[in-house]
mmCIF file of C-alpha atoms in Angstrom:
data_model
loop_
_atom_site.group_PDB
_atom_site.id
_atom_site.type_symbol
_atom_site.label_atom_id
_atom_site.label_comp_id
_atom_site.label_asym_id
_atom_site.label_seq_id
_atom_site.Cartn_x
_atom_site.Cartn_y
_atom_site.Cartn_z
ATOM 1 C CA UNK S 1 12.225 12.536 -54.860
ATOM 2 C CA UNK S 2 15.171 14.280 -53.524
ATOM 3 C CA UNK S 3 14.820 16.482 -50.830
ATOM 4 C CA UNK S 4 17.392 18.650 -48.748
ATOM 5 C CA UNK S 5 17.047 20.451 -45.457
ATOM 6 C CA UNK S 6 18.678 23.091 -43.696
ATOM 7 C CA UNK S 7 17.898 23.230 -39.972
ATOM 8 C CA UNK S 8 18.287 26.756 -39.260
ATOM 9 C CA UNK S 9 16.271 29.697 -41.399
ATOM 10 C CA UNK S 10 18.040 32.308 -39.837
ATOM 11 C CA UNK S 11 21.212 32.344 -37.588
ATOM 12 C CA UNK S 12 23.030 35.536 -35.339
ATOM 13 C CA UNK S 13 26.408 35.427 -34.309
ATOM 14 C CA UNK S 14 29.076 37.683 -33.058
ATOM 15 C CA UNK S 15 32.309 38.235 -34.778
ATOM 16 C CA UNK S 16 34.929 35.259 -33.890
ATOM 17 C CA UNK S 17 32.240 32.608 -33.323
ATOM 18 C CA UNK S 18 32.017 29.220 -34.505
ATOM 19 C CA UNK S 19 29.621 28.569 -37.167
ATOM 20 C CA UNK S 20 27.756 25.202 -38.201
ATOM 21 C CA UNK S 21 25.286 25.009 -40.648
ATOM 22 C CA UNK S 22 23.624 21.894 -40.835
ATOM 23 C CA UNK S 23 22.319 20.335 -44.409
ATOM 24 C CA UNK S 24 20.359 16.372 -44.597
ATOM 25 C CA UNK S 25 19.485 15.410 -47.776
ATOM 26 C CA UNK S 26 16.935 12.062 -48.907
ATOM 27 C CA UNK S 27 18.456 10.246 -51.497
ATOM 28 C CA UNK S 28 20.012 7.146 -51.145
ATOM 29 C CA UNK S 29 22.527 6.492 -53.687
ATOM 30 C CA UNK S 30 25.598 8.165 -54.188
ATOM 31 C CA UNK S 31 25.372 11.940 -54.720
ATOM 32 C CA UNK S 32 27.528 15.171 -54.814
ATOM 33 C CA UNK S 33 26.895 17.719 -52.394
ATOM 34 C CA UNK S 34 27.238 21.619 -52.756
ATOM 35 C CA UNK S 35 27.556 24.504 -50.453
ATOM 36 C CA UNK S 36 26.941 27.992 -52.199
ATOM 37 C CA UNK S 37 26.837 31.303 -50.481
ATOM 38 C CA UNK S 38 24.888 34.360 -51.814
ATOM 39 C CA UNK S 39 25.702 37.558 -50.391
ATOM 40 C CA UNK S 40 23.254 40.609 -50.051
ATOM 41 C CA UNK S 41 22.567 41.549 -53.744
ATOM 42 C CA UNK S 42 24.734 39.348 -55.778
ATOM 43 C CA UNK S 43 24.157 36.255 -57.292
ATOM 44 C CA UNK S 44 25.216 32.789 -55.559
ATOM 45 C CA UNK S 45 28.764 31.353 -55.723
ATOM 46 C CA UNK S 46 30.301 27.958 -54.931
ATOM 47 C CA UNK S 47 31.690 27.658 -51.810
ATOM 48 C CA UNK S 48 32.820 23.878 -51.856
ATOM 49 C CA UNK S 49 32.086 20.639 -53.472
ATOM 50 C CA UNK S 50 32.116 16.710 -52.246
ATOM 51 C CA UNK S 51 32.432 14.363 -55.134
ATOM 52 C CA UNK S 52 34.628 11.184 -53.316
ATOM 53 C CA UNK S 53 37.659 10.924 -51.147
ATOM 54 C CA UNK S 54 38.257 12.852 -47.957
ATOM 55 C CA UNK S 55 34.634 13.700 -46.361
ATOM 56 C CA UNK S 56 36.191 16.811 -44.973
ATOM 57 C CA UNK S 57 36.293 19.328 -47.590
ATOM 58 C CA UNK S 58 38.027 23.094 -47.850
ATOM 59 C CA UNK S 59 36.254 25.959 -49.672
ATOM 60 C CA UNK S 60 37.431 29.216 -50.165
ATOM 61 C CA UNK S 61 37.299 31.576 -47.492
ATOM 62 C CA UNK S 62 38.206 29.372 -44.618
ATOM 63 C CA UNK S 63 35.338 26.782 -45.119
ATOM 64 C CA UNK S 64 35.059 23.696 -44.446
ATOM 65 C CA UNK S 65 32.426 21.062 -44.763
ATOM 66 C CA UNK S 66 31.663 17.382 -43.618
ATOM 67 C CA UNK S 67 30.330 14.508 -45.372
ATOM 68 C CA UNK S 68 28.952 11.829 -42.979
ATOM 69 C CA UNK S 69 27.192 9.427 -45.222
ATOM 70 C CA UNK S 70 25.515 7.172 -42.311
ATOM 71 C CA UNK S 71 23.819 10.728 -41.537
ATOM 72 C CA UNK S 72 22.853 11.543 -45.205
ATOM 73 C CA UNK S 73 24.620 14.945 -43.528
ATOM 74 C CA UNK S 74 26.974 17.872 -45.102
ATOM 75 C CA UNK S 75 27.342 20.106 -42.801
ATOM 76 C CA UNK S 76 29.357 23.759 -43.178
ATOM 77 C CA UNK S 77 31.419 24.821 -40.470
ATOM 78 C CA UNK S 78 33.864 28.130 -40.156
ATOM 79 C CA UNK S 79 36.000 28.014 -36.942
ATOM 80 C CA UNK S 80 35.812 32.176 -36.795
ATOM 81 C CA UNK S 81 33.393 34.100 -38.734
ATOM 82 C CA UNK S 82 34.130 37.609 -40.274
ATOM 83 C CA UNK S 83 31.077 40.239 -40.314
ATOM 84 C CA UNK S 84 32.136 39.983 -44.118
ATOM 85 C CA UNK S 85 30.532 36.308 -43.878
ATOM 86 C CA UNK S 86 26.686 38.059 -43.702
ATOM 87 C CA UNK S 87 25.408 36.132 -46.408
ATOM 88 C CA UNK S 88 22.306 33.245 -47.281
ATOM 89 C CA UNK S 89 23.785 29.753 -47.418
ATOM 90 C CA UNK S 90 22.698 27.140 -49.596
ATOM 91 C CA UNK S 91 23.110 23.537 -49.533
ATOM 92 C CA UNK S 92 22.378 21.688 -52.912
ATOM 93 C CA UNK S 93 22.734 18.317 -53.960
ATOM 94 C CA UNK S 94 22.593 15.742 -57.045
ATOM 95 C CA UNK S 95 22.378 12.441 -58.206
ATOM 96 C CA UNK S 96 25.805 11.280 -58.806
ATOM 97 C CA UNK S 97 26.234 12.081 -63.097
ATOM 98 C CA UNK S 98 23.264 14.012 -62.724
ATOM 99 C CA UNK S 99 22.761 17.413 -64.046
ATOM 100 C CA UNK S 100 19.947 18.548 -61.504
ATOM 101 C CA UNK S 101 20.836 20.375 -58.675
ATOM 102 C CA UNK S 102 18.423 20.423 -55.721
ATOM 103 C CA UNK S 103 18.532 23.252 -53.252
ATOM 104 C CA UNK S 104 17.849 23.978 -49.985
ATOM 105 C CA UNK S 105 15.732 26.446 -48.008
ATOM 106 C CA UNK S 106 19.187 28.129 -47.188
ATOM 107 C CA UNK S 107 19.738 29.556 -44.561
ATOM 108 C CA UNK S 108 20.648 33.385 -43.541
ATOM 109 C CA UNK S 109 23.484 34.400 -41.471
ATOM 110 C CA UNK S 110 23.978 37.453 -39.750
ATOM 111 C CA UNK S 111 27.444 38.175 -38.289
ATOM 112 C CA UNK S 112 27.752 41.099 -35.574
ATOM 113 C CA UNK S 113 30.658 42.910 -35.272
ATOM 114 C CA UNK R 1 34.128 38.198 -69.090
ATOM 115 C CA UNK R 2 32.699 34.878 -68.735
ATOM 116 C CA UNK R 3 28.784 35.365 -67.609
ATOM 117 C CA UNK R 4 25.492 35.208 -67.574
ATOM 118 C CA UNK R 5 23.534 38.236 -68.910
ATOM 119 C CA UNK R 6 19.704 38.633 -67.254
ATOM 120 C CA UNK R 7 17.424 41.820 -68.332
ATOM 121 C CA UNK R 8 15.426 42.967 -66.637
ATOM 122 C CA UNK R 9 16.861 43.074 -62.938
ATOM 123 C CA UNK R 10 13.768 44.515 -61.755
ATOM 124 C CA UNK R 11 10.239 44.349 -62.959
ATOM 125 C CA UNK R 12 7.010 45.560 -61.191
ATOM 126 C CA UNK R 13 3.325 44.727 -63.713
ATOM 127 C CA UNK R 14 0.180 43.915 -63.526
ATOM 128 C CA UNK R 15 -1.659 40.602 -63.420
ATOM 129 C CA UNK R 16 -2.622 39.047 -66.922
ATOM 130 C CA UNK R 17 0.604 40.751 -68.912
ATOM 131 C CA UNK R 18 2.471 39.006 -70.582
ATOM 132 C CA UNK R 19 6.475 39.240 -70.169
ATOM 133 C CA UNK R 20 9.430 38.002 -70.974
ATOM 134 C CA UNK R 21 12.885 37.372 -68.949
ATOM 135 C CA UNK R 22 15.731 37.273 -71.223
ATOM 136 C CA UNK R 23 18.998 35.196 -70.327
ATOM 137 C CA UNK R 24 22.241 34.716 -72.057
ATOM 138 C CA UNK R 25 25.495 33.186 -71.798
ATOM 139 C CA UNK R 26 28.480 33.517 -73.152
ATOM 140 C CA UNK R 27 30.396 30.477 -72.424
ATOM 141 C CA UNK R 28 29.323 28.107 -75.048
ATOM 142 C CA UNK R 29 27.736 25.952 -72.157
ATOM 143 C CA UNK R 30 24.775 23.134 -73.739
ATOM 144 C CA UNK R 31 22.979 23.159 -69.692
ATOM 145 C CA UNK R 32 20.192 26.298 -68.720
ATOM 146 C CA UNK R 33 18.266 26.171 -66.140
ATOM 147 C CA UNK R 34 15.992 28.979 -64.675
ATOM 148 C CA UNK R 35 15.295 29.248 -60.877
ATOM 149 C CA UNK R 36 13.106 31.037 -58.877
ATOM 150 C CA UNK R 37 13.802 32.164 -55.178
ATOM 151 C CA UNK R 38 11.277 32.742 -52.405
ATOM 152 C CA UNK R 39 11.839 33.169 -48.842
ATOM 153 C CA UNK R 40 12.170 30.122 -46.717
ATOM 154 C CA UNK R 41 11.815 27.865 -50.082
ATOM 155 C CA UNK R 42 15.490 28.297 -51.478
ATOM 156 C CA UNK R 43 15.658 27.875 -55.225
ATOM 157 C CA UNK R 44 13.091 25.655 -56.759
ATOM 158 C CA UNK R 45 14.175 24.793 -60.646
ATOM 159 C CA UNK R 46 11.580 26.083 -63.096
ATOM 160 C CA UNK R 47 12.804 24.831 -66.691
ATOM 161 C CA UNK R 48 16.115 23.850 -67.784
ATOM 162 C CA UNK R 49 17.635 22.760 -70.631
ATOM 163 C CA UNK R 50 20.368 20.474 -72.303
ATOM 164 C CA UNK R 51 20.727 22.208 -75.724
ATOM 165 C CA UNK R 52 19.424 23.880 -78.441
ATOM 166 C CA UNK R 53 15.750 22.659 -78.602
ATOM 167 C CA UNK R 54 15.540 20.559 -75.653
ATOM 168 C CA UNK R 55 14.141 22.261 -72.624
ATOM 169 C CA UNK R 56 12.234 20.181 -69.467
ATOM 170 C CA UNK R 57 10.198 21.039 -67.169
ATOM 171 C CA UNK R 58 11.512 22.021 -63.405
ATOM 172 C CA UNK R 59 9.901 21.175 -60.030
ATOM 173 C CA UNK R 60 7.825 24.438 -60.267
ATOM 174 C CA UNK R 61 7.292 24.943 -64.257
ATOM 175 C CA UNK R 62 3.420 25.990 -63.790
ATOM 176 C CA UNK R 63 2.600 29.060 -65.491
ATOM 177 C CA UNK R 64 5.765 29.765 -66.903
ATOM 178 C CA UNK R 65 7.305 28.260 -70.662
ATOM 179 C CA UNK R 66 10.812 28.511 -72.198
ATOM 180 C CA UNK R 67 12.137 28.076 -75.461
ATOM 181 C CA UNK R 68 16.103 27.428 -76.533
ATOM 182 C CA UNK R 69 15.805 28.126 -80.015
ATOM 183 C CA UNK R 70 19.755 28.863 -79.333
ATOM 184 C CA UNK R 71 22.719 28.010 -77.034
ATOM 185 C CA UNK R 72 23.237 31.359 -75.946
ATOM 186 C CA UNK R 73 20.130 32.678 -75.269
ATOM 187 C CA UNK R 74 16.950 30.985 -72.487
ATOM 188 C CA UNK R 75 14.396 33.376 -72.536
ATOM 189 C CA UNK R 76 11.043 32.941 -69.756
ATOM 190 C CA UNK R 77 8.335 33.523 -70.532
ATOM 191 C CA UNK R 78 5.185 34.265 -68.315
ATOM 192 C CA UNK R 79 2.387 34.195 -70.430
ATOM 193 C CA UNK R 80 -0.178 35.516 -67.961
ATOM 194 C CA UNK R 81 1.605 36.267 -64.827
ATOM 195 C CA UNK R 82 -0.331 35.993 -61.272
ATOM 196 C CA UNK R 83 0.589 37.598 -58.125
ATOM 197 C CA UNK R 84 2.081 33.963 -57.044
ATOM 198 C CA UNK R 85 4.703 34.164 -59.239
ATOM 199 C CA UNK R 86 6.512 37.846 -57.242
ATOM 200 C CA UNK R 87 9.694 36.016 -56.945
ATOM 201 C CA UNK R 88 13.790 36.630 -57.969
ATOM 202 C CA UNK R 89 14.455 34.850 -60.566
ATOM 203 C CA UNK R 90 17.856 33.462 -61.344
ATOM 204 C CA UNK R 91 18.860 32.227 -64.811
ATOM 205 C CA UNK R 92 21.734 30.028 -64.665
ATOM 206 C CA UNK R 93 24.371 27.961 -67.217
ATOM 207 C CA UNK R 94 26.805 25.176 -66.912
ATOM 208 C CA UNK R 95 28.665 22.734 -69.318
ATOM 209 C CA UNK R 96 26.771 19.691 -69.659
ATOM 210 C CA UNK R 97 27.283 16.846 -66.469
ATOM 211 C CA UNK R 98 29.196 19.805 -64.947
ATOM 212 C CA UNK R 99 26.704 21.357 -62.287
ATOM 213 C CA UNK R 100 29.618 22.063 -59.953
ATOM 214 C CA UNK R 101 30.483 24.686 -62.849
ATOM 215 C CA UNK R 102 26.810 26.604 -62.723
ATOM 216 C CA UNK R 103 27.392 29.773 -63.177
ATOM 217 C CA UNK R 104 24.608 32.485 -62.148
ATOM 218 C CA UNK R 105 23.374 35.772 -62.888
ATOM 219 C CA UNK R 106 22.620 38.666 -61.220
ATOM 220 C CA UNK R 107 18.985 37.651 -60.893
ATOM 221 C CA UNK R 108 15.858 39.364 -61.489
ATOM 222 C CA UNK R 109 13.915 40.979 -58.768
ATOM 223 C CA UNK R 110 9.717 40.517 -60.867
ATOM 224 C CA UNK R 111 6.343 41.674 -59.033
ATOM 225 C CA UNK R 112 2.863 41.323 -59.991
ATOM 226 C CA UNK R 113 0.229 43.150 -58.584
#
């Protein structure tokens, strides 16, 4: 079965840091991978998708995230976070023409200003 | 508005009463698919669904059932709810083969004592 993890549970950071979130998933065929952010009270949103093409990918809000297949890896990164980034991240993933979505543990970030 | 509708947002009852978790959408979309969100577990799928009378089970459907008896509406059902199952619980939609499109609600925040 598929499986995703996120490394980190929980990760602090002062305002202008770098962030990385790290996401490994199981499957071995070809798969789409997903990045959504939920932020204290609301529901989740898409952040960015991977379908094909360019492993580096641009989300809104000055995300980014890169596909390394030999890794099975999608990682987030932000080159400055904003205390405004305070939010649970969630990597997800699915069978390529699938319609199920696996999640991971996600993983909460807490930006200091 | 395009969106998905939950009621209750929060619910606090006892163990062995029954309840019910409505969901609708109003974007015509055939995929609905209810989650469930616990700390350090992400979102595990409980049910979903790829139309009108055609519903499947989840990773986690124990103790829960669903019926679609139409596109707009995905209502869960806990027929005898257990102190496990204190958990928010996200209903979510998405055209069919479009899981990049899911679209959330707000989530509902159940308890059982």
């Amino acid at each position: 079965a598929q499986s995703v993890s996120q490394h980190n549970h929980h990760v602090i950071l002062s305002e202008a840091a770098s962030l990385e979130l790290g996401c490994n998933y199981s499957y071995g065929g070809t798969v789409n991978l997903f990045w959504y952010v939920q932020y204290p009270g609301q529901h989740l949103q898409l952040l960015l998708k991977y379908f094909s093409g360019d492993p580096l990918v641009k989300g809104i809000k000055g995300f980014e995230a890169e596909f390394i297949k030999s890794k099975f890896s999608f990682n987030l990164r932000k080159p400055s976070v904003q205390w405004s980034d305070t939010a649970e991240y969630f990597c997800a993933v699915r069978r390529e023409y699938g319609n199920k979505l696996v999640f991971g543990a996600g993983t909460i970030l807490r930006v200091k200003s | 508005e395009a969106q998905v509708t939950q009621n209750p947002r929060y619910l606090i009852t006892v163990t062995g009463k029954k309840l019910t978790v409505t969901c609708s959408q109003n974007m015509n979309h055939e995929y609905m698919s209810w989650y469930r969100q616990d700390p350090g577990l992400g979102l595990r799928q409980i049910y979903y669904s790829m139309n009108v009378e055609v519903t499947d089970k989840g990773d986690v459907p124990e103790g829960y059932k669903v019926s679609r008896k139409e596109k707009r509406n995905f209502p869960l059902i806990l027929e005898s709810p257990s102190p496990n199952q204190t958990s928010l619980y996200f209903c979510a939609s998405s055209p069919l083969g479009l899981p990049e499109k899911l679209f959330f609600g707000s989530g509902t925040q159940l308890s059982v004592l």
